PDB file of C-alpha atoms and ligand atoms in Angstrom:
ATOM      1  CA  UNK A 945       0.000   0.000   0.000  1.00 54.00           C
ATOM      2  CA  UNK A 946       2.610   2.627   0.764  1.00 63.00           C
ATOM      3  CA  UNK A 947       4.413   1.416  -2.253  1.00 69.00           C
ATOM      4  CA  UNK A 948       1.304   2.769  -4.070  1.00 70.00           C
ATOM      5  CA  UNK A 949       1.585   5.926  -2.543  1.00 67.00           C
ATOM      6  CA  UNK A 950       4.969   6.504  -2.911  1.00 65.00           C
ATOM      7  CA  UNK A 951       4.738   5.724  -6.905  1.00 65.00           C
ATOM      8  CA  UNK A 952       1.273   8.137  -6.646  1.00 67.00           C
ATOM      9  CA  UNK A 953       3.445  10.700  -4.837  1.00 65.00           C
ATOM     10  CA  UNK A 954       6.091  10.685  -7.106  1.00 66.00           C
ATOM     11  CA  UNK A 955       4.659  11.216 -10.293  1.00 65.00           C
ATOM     12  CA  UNK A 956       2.259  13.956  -8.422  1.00 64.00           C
ATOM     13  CA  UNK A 957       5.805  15.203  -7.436  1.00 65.00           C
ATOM     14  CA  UNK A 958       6.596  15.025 -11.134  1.00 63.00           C
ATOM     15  CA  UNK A 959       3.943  16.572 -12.934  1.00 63.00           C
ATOM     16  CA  UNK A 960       4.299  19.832 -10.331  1.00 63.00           C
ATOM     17  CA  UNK A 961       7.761  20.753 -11.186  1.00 63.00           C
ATOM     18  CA  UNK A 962       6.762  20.982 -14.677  1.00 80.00           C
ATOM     19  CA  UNK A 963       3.880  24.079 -13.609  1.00 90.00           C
ATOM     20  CA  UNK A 964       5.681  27.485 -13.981  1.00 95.00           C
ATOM     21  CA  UNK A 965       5.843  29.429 -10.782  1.00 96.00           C
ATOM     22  CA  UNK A 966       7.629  32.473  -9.059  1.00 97.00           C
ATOM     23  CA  UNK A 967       9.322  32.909  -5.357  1.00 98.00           C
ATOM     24  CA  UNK A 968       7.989  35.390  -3.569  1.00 98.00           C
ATOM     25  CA  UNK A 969      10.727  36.731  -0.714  1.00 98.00           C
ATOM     26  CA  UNK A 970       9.143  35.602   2.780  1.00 98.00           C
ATOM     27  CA  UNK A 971      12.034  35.604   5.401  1.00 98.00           C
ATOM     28  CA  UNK A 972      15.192  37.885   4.114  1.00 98.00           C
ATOM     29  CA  UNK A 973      18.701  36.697   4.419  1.00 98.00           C
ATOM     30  CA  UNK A 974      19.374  39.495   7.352  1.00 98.00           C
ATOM     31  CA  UNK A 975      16.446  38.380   8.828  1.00 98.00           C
ATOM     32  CA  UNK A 976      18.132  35.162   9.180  1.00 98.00           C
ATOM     33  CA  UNK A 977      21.119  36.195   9.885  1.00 98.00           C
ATOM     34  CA  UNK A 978      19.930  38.067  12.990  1.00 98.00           C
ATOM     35  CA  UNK A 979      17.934  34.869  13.858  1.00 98.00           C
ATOM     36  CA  UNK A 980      21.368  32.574  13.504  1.00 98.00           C
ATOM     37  CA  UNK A 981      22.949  34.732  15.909  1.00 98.00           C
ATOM     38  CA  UNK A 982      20.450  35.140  18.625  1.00 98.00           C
ATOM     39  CA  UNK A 983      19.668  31.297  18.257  1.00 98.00           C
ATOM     40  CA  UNK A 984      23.558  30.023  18.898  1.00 98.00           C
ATOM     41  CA  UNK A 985      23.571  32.781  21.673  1.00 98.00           C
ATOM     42  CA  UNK A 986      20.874  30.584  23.472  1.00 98.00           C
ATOM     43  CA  UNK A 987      22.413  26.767  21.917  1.00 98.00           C
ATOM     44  CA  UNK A 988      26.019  28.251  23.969  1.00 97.00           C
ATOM     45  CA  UNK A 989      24.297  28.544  26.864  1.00 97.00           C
ATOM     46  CA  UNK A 990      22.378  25.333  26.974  1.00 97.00           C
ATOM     47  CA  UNK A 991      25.824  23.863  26.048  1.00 97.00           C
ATOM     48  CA  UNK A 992      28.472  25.718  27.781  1.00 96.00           C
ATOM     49  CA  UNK A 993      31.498  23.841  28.728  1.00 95.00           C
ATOM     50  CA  UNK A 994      31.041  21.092  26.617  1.00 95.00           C
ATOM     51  CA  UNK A 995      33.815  19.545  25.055  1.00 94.00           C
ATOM     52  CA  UNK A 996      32.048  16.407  23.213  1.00 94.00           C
ATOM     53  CA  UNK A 997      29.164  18.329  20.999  1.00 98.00           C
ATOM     54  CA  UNK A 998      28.325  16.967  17.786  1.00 98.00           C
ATOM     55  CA  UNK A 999      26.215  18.822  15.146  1.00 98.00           C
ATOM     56  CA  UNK A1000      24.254  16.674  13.207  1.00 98.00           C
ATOM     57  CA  UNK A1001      22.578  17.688  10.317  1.00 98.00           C
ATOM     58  CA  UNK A1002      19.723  16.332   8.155  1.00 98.00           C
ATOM     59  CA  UNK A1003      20.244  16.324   5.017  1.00 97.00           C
ATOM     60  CA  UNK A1004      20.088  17.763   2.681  1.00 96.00           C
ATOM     61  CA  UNK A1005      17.703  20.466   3.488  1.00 97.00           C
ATOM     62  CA  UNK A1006      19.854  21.838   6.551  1.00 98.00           C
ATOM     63  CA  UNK A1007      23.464  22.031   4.737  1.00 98.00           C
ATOM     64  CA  UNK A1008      22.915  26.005   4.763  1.00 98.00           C
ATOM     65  CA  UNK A1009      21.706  26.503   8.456  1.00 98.00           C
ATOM     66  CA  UNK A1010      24.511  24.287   9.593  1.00 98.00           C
ATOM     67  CA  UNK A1011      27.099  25.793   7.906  1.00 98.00           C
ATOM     68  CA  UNK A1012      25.621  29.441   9.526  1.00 98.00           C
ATOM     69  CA  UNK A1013      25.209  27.698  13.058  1.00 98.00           C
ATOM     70  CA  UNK A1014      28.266  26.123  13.064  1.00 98.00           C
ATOM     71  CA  UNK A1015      30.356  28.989  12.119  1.00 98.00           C
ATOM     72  CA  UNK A1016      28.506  31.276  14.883  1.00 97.00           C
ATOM     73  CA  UNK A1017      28.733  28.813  17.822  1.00 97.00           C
ATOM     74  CA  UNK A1018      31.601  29.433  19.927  1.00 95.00           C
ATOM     75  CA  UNK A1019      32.292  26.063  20.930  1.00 96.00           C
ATOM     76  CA  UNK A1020      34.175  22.953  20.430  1.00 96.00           C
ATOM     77  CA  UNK A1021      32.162  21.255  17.350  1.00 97.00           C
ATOM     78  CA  UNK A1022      32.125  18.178  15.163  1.00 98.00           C
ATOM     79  CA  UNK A1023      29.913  17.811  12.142  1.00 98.00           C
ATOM     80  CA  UNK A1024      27.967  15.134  11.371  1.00 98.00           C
ATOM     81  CA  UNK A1025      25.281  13.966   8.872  1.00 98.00           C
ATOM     82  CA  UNK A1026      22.199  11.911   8.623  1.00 98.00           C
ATOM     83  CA  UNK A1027      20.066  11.528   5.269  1.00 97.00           C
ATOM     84  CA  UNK A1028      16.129  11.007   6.118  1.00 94.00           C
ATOM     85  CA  UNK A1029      13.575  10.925   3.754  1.00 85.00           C
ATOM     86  CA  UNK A1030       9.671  11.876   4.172  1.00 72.00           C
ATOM     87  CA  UNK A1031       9.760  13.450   0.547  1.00 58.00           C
ATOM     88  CA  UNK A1032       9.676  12.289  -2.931  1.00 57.00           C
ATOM     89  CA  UNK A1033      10.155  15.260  -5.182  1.00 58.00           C
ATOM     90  CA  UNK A1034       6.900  17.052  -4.484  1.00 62.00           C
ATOM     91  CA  UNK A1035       5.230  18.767  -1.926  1.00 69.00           C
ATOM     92  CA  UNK A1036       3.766  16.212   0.113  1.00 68.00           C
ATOM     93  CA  UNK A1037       4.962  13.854   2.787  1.00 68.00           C
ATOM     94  CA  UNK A1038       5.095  10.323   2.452  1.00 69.00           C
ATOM     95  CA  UNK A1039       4.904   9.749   6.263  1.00 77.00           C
ATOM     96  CA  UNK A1040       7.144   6.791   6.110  1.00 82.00           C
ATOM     97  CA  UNK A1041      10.564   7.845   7.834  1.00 90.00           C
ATOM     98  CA  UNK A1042      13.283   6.231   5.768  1.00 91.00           C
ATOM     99  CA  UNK A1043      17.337   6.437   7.035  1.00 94.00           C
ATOM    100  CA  UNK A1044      19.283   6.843   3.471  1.00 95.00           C
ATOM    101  CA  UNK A1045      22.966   7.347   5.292  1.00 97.00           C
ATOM    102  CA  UNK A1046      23.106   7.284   8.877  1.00 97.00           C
ATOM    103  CA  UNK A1047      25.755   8.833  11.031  1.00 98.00           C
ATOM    104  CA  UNK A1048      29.647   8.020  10.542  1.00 97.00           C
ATOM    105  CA  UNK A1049      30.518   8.266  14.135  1.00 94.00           C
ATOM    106  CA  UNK A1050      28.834   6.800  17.708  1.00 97.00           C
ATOM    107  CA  UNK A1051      26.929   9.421  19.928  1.00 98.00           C
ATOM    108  CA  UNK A1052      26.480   7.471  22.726  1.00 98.00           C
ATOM    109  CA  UNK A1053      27.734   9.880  25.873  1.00 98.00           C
ATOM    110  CA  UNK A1054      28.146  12.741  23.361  1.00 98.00           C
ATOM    111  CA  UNK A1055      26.410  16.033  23.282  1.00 98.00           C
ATOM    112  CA  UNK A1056      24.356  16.084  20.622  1.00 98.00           C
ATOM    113  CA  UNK A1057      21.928  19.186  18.530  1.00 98.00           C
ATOM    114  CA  UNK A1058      19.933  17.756  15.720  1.00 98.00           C
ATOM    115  CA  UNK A1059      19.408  20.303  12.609  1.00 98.00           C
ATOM    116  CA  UNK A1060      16.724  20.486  10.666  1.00 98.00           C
ATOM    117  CA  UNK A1061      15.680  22.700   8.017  1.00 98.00           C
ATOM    118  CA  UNK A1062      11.615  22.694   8.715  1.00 97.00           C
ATOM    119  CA  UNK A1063       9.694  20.479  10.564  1.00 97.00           C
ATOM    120  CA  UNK A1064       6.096  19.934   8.510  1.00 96.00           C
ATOM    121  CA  UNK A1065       4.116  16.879   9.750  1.00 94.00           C
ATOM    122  CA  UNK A1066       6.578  16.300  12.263  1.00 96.00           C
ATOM    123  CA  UNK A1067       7.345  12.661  11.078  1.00 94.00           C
ATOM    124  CA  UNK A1068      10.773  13.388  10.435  1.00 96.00           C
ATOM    125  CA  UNK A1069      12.032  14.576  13.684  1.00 97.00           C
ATOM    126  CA  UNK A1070      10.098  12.716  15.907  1.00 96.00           C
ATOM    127  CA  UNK A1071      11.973   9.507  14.386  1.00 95.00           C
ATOM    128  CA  UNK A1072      15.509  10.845  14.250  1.00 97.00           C
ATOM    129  CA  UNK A1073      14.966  12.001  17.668  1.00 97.00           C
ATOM    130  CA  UNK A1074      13.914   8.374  19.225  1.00 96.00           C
ATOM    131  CA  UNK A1075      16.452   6.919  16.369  1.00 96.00           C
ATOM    132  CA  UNK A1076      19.531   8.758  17.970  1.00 98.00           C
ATOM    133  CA  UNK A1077      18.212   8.875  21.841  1.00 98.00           C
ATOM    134  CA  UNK A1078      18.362   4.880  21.393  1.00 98.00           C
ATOM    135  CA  UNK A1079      21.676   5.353  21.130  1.00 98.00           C
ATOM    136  CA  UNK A1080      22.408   7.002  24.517  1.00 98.00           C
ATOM    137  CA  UNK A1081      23.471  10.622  24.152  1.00 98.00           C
ATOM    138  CA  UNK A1082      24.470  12.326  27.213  1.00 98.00           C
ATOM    139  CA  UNK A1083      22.412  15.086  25.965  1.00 98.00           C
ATOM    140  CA  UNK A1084      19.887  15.779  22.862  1.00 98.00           C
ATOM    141  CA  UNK A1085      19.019  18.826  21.957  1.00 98.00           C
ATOM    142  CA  UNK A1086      17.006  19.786  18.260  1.00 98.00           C
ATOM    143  CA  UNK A1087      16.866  22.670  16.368  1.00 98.00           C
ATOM    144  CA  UNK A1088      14.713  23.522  13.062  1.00 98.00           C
ATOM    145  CA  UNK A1089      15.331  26.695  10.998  1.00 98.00           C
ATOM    146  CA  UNK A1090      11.401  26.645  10.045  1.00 98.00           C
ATOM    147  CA  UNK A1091       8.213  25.228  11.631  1.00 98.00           C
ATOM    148  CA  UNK A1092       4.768  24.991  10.406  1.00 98.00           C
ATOM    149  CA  UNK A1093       2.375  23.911  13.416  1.00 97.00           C
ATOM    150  CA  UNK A1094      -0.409  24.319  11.698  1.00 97.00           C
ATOM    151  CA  UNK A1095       0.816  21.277   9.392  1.00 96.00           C
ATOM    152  CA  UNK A1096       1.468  18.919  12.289  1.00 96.00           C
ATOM    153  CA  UNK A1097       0.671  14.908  12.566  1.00 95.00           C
ATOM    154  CA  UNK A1098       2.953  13.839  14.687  1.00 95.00           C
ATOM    155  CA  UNK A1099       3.300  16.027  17.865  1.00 95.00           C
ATOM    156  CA  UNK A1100       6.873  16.803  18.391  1.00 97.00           C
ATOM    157  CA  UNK A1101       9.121  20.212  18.643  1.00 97.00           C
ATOM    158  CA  UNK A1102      12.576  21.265  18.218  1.00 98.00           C
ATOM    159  CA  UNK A1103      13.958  22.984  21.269  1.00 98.00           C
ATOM    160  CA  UNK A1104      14.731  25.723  19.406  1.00 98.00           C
ATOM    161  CA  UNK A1105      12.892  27.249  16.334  1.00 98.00           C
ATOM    162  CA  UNK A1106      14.128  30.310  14.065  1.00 98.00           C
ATOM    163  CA  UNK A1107      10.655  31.414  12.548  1.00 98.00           C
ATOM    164  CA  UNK A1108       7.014  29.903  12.746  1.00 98.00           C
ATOM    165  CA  UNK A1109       5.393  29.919   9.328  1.00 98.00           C
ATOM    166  CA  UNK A1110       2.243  29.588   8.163  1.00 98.00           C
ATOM    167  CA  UNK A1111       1.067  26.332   5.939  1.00 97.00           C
ATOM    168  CA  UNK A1112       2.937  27.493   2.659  1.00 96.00           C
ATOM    169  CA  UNK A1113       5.577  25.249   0.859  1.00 97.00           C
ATOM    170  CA  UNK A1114       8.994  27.598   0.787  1.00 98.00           C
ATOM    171  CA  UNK A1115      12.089  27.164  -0.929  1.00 98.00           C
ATOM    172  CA  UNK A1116      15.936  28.458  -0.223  1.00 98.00           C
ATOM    173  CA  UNK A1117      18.376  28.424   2.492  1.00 98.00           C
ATOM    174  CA  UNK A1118      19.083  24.843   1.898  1.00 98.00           C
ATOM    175  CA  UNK A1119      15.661  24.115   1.022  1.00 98.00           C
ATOM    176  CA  UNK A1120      14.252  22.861  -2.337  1.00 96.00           C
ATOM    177  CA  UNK A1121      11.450  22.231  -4.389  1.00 95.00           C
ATOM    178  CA  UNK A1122      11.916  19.215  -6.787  1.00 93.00           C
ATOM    179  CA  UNK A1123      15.986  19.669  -6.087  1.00 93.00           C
ATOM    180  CA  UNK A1124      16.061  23.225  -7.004  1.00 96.00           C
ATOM    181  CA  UNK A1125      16.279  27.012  -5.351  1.00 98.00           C
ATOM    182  CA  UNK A1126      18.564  25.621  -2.470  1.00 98.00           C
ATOM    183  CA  UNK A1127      20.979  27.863  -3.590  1.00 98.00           C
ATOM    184  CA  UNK A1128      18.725  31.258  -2.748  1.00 98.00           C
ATOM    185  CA  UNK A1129      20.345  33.072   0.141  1.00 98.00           C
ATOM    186  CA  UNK A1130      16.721  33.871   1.744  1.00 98.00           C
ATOM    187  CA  UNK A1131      13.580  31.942   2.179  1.00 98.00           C
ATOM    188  CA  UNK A1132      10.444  32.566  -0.092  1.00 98.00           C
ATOM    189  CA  UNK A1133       7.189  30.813  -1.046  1.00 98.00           C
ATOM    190  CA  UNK A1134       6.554  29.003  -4.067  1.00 97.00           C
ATOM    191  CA  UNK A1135       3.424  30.593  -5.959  1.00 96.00           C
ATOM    192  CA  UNK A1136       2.317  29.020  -8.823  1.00 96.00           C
ATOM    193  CA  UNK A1137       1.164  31.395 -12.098  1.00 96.00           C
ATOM    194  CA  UNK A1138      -0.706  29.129 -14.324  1.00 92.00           C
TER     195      UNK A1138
HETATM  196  P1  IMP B 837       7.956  16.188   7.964  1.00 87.20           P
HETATM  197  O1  IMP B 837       8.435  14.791   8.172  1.00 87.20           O
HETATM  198  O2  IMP B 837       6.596  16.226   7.306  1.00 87.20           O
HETATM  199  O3  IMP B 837       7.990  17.052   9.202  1.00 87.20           O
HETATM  200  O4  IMP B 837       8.837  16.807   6.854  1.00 87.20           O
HETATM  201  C1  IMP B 837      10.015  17.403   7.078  1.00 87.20           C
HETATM  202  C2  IMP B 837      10.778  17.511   5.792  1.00 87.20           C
HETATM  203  O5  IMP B 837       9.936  17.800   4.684  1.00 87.20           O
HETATM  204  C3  IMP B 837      11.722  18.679   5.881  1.00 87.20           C
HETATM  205  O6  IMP B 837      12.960  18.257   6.349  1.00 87.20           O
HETATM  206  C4  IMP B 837      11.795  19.152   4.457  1.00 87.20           C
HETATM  207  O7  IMP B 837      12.854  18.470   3.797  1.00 87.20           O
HETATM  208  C5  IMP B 837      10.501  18.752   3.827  1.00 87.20           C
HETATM  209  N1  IMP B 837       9.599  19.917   3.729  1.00 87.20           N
HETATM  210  C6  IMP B 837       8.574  20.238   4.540  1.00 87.20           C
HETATM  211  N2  IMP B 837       7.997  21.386   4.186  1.00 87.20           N
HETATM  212  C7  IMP B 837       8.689  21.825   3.109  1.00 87.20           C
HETATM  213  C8  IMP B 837       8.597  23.020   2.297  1.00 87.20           C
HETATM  214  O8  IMP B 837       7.757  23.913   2.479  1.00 87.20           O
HETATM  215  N3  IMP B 837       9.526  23.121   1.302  1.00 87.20           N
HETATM  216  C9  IMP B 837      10.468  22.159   1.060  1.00 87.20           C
HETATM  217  N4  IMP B 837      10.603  21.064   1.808  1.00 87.20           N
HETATM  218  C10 IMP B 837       9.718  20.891   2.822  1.00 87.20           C
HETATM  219 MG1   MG B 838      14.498  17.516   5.185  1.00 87.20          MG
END
């Protein structure tokens, strides 16, 4: 049955990329920016002193806002990735978590922040979170650049959130639409024109 949905969802996912649309500017890059740095202000404090932090980030939406984070936060870091997957190519969530590369390195007795770029249905984080707190951080902490509540399935929230949106599909900053626009510097919404 999911298989069904998946193949339903992906050739929904393909027939969308193909309508012409424009980006209209919803969160400027100095707007997030500003955010970046007030956020790691408060991620320093929560993890002051620590000396075994690892940042992992979800790919591949979150490549951007790690980079940004990681570069702000005065602390001793290491970088890691996970690859997840919710979405085909479209706009709509498949629901079933999938892991497509897990972490190189152990966490267990590490420090750990989770990055994600939004969190939609919430079926994404809420399994990487029980995922990696099976494997028995010291500490687990989340962030997400971009929440929509009002999309929400699964009730879960990242510690720390840079802006609350409402139930529009955005692009930019990492994020994509059918593989494109992650190279914007700001955030906008998708709007199509036919
Ligand atoms: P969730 O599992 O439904 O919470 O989905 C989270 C993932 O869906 C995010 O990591 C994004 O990769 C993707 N996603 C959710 N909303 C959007 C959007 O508006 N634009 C692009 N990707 C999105
Ligand atoms: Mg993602």
């Amino acid at each position: 049955m999911t298989e069904i949905r998946n193949v339903i969802l992906k050739i929904k996912g393909d027939l969308m990329s193909e309508r012409p649309y424009v980006i209209d500017e919803m969160i400027s890059a100095k707007a997030i920016a500003a955010r970046v740095e007030e956020l790691c202000k408060n991620i320093q404090s929560e993890f002051v002193g620590t000396d075994k932090l690892i940042v992992v980030g979800l790919l591949r939406g979150s490549f951007v806002f790690i980079a940004d984070l990681v570069r702000e936060l005065d602390l001793p870091v290491e970088v890691d990735f996970l690859e997840a997957s919710s979405y085909g190519d479209g706009m709509e969530s498949s629901r079933e978590v999938r892991i497509l590369k897990d972490l190189r390195g152990a966490i267990e007795g590490r420090d750990v922040l989770v990055v994600e770029d939004i969190v939609d249905t919430g079926y994404t984080l809420s399994h990487v979170i029980s995922l990696l707190k099976s494997r028995g951080p010291a500490r687990l902490m989340s962030i997400a650049l971009l929440d929509k509540p009002s999309r929400r399935e699964v009730w879960v929230k990242a510690d720390w959130t840079g802006f609350e949106i409402p139930d529009e599909f955005v692009v930019g900053y990492g994020i994509d639409y059918a593989q494109r626009n992650r190279n914007l510097d700001h955030i906008g919404k998708v709007r199509f024109t036919d």
